[in-house]
Short mmCIF file of C-alpha atoms and ligand atoms in Angstrom, two decimals:
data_model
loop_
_atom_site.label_atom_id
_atom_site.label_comp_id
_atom_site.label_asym_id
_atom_site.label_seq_id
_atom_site.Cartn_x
_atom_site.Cartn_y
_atom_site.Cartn_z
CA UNK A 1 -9.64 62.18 -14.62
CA UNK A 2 -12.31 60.14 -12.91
CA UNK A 3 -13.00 56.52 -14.59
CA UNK A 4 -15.91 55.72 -16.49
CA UNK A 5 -17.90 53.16 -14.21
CA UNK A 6 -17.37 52.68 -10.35
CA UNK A 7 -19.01 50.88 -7.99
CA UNK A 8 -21.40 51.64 -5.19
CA UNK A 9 -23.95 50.44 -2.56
CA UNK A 10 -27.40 52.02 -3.29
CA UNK A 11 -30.26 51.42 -1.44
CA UNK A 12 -34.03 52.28 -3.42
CA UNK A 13 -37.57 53.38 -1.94
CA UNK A 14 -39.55 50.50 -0.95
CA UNK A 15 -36.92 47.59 -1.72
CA UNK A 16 -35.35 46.32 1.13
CA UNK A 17 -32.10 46.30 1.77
CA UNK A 18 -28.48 47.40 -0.27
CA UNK A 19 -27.52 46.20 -4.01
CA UNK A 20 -24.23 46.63 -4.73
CA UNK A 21 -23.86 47.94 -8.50
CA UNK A 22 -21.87 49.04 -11.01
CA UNK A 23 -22.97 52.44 -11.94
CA UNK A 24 -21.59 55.34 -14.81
CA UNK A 25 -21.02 58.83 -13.95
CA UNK A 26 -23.98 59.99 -15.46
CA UNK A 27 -25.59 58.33 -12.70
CA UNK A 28 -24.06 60.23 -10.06
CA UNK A 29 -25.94 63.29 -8.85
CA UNK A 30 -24.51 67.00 -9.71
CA UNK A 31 -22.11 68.81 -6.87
CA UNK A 32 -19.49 71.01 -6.62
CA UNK A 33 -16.68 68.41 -5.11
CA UNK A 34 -15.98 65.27 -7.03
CA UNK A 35 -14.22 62.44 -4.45
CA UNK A 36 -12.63 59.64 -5.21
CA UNK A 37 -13.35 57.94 -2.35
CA UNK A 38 -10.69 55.61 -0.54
CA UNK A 39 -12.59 55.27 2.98
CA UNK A 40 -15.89 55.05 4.83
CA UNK A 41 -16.42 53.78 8.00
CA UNK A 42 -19.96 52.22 9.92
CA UNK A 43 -22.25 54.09 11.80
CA UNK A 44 -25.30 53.18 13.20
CA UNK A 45 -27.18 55.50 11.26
CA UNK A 46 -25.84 53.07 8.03
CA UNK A 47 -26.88 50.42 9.50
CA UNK A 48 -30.40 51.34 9.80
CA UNK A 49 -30.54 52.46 6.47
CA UNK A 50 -28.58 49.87 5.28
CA UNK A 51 -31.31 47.22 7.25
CA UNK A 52 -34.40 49.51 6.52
CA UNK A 53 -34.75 49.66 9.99
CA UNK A 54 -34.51 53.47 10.00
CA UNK A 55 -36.06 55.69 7.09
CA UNK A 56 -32.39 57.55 6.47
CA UNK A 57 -31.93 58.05 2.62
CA UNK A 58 -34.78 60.81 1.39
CA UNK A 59 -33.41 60.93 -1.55
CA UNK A 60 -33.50 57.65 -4.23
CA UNK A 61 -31.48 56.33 -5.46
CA UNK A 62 -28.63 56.78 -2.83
CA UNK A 63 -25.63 55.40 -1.77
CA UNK A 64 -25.33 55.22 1.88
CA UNK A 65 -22.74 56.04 3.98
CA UNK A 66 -22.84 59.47 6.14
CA UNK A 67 -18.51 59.45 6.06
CA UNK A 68 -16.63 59.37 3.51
CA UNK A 69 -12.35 60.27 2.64
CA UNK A 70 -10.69 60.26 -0.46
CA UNK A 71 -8.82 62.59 -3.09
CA UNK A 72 -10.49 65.51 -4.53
CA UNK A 73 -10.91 64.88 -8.56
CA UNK A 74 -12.59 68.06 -9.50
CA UNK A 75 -14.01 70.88 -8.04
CA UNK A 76 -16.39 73.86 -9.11
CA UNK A 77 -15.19 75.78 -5.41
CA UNK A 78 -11.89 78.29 -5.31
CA UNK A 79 -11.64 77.18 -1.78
CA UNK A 80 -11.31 73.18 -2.70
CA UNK A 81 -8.44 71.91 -4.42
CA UNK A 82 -7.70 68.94 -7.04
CA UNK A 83 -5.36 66.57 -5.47
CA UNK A 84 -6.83 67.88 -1.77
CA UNK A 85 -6.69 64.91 0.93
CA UNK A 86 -10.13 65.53 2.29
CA UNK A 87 -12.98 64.02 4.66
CA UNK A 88 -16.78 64.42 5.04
CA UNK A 89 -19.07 63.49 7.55
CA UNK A 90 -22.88 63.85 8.02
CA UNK A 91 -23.88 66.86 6.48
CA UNK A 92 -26.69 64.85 5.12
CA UNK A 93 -24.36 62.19 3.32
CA UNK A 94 -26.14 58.90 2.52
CA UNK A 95 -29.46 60.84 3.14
CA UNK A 96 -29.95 63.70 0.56
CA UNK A 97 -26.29 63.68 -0.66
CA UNK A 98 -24.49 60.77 -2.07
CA UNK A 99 -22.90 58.80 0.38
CA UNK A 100 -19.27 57.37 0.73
CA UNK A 101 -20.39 53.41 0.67
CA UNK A 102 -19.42 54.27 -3.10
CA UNK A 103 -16.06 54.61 -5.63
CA UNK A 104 -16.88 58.48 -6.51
CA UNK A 105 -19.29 61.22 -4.78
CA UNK A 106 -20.29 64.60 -5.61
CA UNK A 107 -20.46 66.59 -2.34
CA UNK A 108 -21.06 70.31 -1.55
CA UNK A 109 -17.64 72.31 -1.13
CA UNK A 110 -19.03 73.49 2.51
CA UNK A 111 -19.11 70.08 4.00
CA UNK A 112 -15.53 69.26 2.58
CA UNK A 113 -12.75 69.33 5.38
CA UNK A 114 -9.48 69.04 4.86
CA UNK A 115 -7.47 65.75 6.03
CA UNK A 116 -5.34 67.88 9.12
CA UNK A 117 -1.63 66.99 9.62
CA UNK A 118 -1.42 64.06 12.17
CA UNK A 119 -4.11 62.10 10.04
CA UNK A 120 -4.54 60.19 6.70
CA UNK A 121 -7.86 58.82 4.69
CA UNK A 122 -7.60 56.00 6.71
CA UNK A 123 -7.20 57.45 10.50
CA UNK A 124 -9.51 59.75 9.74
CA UNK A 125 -12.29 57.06 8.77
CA UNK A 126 -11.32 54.90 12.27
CA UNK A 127 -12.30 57.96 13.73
CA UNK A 128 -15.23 59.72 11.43
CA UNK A 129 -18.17 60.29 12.18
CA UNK A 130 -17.97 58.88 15.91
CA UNK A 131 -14.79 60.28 16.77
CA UNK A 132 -16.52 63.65 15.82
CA UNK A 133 -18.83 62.86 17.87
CA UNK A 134 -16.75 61.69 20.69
CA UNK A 135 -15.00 65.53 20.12
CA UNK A 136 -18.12 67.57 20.09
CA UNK A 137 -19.35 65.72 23.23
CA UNK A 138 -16.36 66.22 25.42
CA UNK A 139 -16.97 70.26 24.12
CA UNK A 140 -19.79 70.12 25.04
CA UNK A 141 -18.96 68.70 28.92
CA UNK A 142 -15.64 71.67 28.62
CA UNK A 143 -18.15 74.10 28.29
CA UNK A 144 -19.99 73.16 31.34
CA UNK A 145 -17.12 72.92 33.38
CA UNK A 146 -16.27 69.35 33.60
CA UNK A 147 -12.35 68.94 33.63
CA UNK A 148 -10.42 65.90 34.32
CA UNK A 149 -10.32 66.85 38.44
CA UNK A 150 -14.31 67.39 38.78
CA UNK A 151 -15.31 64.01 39.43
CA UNK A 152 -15.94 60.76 37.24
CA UNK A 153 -17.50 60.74 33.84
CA UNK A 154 -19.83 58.21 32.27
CA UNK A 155 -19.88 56.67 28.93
CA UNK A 156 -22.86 54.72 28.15
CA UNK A 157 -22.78 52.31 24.98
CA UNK A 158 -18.97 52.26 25.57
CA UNK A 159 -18.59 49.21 23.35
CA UNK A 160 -19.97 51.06 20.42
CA UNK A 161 -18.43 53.19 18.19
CA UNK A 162 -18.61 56.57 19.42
CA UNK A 163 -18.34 54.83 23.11
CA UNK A 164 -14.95 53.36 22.69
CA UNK A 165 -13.61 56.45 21.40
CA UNK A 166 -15.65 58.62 23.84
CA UNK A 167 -13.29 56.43 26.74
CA UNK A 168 -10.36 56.47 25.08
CA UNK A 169 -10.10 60.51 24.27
CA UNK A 170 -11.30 61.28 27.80
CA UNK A 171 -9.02 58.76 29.39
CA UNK A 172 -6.14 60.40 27.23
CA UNK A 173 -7.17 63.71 28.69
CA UNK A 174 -6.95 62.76 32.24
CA UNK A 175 -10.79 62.13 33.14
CA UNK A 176 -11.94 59.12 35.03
CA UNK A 177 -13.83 57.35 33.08
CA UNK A 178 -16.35 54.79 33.77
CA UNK A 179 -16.97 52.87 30.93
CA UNK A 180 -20.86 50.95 30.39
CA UNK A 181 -21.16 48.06 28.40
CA UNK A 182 -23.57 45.47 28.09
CA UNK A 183 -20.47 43.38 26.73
CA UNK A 184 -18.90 41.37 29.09
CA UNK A 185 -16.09 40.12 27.03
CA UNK A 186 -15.26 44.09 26.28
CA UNK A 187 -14.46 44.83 29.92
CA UNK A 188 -10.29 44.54 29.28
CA UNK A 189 -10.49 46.11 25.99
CA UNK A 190 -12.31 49.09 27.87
CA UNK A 191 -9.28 49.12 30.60
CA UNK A 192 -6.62 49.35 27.79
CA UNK A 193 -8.39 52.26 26.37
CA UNK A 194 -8.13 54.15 29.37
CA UNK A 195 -11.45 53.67 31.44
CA UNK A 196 -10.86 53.24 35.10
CA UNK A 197 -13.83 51.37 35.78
CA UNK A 198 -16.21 49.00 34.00
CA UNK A 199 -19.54 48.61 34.89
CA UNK A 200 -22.25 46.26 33.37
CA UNK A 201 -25.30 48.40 31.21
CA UNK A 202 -27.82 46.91 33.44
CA UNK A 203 -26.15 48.61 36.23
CA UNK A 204 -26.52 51.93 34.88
CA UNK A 205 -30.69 51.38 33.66
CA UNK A 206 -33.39 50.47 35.40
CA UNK A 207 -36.18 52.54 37.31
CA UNK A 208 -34.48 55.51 38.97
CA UNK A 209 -35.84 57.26 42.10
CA UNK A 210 -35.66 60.74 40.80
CA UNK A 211 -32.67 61.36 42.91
CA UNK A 212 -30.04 59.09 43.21
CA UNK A 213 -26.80 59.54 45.46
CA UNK A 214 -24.54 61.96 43.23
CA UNK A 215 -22.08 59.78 41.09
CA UNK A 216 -21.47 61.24 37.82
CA UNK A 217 -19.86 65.01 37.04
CA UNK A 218 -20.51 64.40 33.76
CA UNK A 219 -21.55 61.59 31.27
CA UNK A 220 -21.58 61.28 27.62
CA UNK A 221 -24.92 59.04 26.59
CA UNK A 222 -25.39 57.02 23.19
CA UNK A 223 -28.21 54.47 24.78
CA UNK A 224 -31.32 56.83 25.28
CA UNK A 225 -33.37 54.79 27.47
CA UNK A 226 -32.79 53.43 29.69
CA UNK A 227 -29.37 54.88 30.79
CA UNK A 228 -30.42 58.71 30.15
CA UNK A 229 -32.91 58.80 32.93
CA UNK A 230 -30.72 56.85 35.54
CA UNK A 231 -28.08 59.21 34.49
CA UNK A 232 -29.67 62.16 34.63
CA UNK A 233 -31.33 61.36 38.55
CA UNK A 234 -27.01 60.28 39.82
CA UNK A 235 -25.45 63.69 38.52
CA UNK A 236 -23.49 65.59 40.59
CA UNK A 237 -24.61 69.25 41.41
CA UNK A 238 -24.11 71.13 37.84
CA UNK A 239 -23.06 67.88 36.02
CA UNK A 240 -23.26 67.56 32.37
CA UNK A 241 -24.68 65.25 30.47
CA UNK A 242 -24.14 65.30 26.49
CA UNK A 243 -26.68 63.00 25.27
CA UNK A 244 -25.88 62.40 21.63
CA UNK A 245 -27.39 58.69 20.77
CA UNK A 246 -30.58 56.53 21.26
CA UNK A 247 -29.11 52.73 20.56
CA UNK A 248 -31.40 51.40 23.50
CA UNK A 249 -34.28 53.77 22.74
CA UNK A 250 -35.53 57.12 21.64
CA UNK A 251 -37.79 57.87 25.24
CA UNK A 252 -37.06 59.93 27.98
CA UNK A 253 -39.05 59.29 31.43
CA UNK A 254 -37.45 61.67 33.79
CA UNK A 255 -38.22 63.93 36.92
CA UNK A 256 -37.51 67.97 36.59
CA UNK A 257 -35.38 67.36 40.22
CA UNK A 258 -31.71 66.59 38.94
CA UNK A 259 -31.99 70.32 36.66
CA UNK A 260 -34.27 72.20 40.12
CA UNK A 261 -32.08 70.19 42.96
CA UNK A 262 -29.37 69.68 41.30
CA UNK A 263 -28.53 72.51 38.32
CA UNK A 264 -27.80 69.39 36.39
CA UNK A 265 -27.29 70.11 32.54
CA UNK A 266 -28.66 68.37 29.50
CA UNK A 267 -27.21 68.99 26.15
CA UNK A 268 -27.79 67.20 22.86
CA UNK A 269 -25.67 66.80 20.50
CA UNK A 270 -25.80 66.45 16.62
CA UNK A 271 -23.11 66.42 14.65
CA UNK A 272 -24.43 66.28 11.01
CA UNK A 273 -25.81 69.62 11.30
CA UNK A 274 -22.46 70.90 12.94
CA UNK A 275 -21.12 74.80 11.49
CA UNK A 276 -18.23 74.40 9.51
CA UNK A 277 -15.94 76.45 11.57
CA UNK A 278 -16.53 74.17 14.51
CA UNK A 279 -16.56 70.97 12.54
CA UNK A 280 -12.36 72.60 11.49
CA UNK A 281 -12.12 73.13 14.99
CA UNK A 282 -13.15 69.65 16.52
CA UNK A 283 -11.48 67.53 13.13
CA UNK A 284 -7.85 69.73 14.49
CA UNK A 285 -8.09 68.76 17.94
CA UNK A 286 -9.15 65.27 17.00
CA UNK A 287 -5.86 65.33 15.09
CA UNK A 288 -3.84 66.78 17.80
CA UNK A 289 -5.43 65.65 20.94
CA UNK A 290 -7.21 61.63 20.29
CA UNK A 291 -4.47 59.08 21.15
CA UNK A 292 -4.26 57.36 17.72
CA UNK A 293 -2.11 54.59 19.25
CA UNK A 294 -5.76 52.93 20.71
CA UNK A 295 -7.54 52.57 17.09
CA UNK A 296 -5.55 49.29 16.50
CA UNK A 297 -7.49 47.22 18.76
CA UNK A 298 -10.81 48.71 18.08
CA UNK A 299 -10.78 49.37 14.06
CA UNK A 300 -11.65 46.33 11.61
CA UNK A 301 -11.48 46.78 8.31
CA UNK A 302 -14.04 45.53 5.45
CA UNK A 303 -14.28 45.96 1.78
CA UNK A 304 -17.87 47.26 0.10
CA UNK A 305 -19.26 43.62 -0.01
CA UNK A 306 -19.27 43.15 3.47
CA UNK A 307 -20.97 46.37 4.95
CA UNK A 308 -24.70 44.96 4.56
CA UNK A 309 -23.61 41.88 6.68
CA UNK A 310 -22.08 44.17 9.21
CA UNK A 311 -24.97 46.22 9.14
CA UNK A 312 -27.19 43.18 10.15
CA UNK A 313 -25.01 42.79 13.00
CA UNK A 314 -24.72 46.15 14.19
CA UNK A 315 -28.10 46.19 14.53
CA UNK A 316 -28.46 42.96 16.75
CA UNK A 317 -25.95 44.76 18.48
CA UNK A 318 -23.04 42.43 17.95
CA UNK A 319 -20.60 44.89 16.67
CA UNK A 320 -18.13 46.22 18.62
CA UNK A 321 -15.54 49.48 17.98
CA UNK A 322 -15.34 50.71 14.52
CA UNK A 323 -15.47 49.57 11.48
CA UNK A 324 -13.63 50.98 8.18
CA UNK A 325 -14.44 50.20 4.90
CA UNK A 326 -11.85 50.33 2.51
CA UNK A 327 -12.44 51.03 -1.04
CA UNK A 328 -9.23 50.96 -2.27
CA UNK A 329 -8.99 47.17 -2.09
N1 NAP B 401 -26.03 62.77 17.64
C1 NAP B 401 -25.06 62.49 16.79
O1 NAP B 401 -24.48 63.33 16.12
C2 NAP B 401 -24.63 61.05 16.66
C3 NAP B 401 -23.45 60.70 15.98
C4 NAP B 401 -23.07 59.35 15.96
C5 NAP B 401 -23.88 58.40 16.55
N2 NAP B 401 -25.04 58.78 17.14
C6 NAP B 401 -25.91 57.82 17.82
O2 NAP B 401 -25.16 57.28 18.89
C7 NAP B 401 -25.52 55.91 19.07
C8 NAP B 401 -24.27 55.05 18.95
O3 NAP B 401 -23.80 55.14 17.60
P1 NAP B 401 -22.56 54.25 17.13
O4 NAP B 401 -22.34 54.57 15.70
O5 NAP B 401 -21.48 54.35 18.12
O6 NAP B 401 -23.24 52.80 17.21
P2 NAP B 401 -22.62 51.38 17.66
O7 NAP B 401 -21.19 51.31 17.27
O8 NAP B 401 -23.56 50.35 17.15
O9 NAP B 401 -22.68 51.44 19.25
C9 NAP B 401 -23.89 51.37 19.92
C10 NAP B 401 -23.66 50.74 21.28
O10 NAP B 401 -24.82 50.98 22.07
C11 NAP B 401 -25.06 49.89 22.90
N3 NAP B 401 -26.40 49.35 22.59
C12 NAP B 401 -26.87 48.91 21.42
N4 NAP B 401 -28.14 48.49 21.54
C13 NAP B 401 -28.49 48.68 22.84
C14 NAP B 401 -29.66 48.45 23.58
N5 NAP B 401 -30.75 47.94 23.02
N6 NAP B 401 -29.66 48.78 24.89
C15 NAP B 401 -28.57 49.32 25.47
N7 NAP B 401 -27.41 49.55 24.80
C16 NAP B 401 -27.38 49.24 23.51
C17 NAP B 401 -23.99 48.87 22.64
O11 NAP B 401 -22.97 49.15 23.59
P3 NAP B 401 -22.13 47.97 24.30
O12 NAP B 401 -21.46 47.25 23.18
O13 NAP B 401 -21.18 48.69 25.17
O14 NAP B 401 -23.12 47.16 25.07
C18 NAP B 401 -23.51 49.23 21.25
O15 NAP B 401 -22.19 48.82 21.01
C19 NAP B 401 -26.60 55.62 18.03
O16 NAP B 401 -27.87 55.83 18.60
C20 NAP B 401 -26.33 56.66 16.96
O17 NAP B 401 -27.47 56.94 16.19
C21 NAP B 401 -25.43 60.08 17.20
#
């Protein structure tokens, strides 16, 4: 039985920032999967709709939050289960569907993934939506052809979320990884998770001659500009880049030479709008193939009250890893 009242984070058109109120269910808006939900975790995209920074919620009122775990409470779908241990991430959580920064959410049956053996509510959140990330990006550089023997691989924004898990499942996997952070004082933390090297952000921006010597065999990107560019002109011949964030900037200034020269490939990536028989896929090898044993020293945990403040700081870019928040507390 759900209760009566929970709380929530809920942000409004045209006020600024997050209140964080007490709500009843009659508040919450209709779906076919009620969750009880124990976790969420801190993307960027919360932050900048948590800030205002970023017009994310197009629906109001909403309750932020693009991940979410918890227990399944009712359900309208044969496929979904009362009792099921369950995640959700993206699918247009915290934007048109409530989000998990919130005791209960109603969330289509489609977007609901079972927890897979290996993980709990919790492990799942560490990871969320930027270990799914991390996973569809490393597909994406499989498909090209990049395996651990090609050459070494470049993750930009490695201090960030989907970053430090980017290093740690490729490290795990036998790539070697160079690790980018503008973070001096993350340069051992990037070393125990795996990366090989560690080289400063600066290093990897700049203006790029629009072919550099060939560094890279492949590189997963969450900067934008300036890295993507500089990237792009130091790939090896048919390197892979899968560009999946814009922390630094949303531009692109590049030359056609490192895709005519250089057969050099560009893929984005979005994982919100992911099919739900890859999202099973990617959440199964997540399970089976991330080295859980890493989150320790890169997951903090916060209750409800202290996402805006994180949020703030996330978006000076003084944030670092992953942050859970726990609703059970
Ligand atoms: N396409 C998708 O499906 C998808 C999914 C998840 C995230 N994203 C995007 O990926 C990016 C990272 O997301 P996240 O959740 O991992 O965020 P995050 O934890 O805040 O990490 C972002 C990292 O980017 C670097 N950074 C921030 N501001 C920068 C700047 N001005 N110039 C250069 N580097 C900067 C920092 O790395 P250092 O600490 O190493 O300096 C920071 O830690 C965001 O743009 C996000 O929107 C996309």
């Amino acid at each position: 039985m759900a209760r009566e009242r929970f709380r929530a984070l809920i942000v409004q058109e045209g006020v600024p920032g997050a209140q964080l109120r007490e709500l009843e269910m009659a508040d919450l808006p209709a779906g076919e999967v009620l969750i009880e939900v124990a976790y969420s975790s801190i993307n960027y995209k919360d932050a900048l709709s948590m800030t205002g920074k970023g017009k994310i919620a197009r629906r109001f009122p909403m309750a932020p939050g693009i991940d979410m775990s918890g227990t399944v409470l009712e359900s309208s779908d044969p496929t979904v289960h009362v009792g099921d241990s369950v995640l959700v991430t993206g699918c247009g959580l915290g934007e048109t569907i409530w989000g998990g920064f919130s005791e209960l959410a109603r969330v289509p049956a489609e977007s609901v993934v079972p927890i897979p053996e290996g993980l709990d509510a919790q492990k799942a959140m560490a990871l969320g939506t930027a270990g799914f990330t991390a996973m569809l990006c490393l597909q994406v550089l499989e498909h090209y052809g990049v395996r651990p023997g090609s050459g070494d691989v470049l993750v930009t924004g490695a201090g960030g979320g989907v970053g430090s898990l980017s290093v740690a499942l490729l490290a795990s996997l036998g790539y070697r990884v160079t690790a980018a952070t503008g973070k001096q004082a993350l340069h051992e933390r990037m070393k125990d998770l795996g990366a090989q090297s560690v080289v400063d952000s600066k290093e990897i921006g700049g203006r790029p001659r629009p072919l550099e010597s060939a560094r890279w065999a492949g590189a997963i990107d969450t900067v934008g500009q300036p890295t993507l560019p500089a990237i792009l002109s130091a790939m090896n011949y048919r390197g892979c880049v899968a560009a999946c964030g814009n922390a630094g900037g949303m531009e692109l200034h590049t030359t056609v030479f490192p895709f005519i020269l250089r057969s050099v490939a560009l893929v984005g990536v979005s994982s919100s709008q992911c099919p739900r028989n890859e999202r099973l896929d990617a959440w199964q090898r997540l399970a089976s193939e991330f080295p859980l044993e890493k989150l320790a020293s890169i997951v903090d945990r916060v209750r409800l009250e202290a996402v805006p403040a994180v949020c703030e700081q996330m978006i000076a870019a003084s944030t670092s890893g992953r942050t859970v928040v726990d609703l059970t507390a």
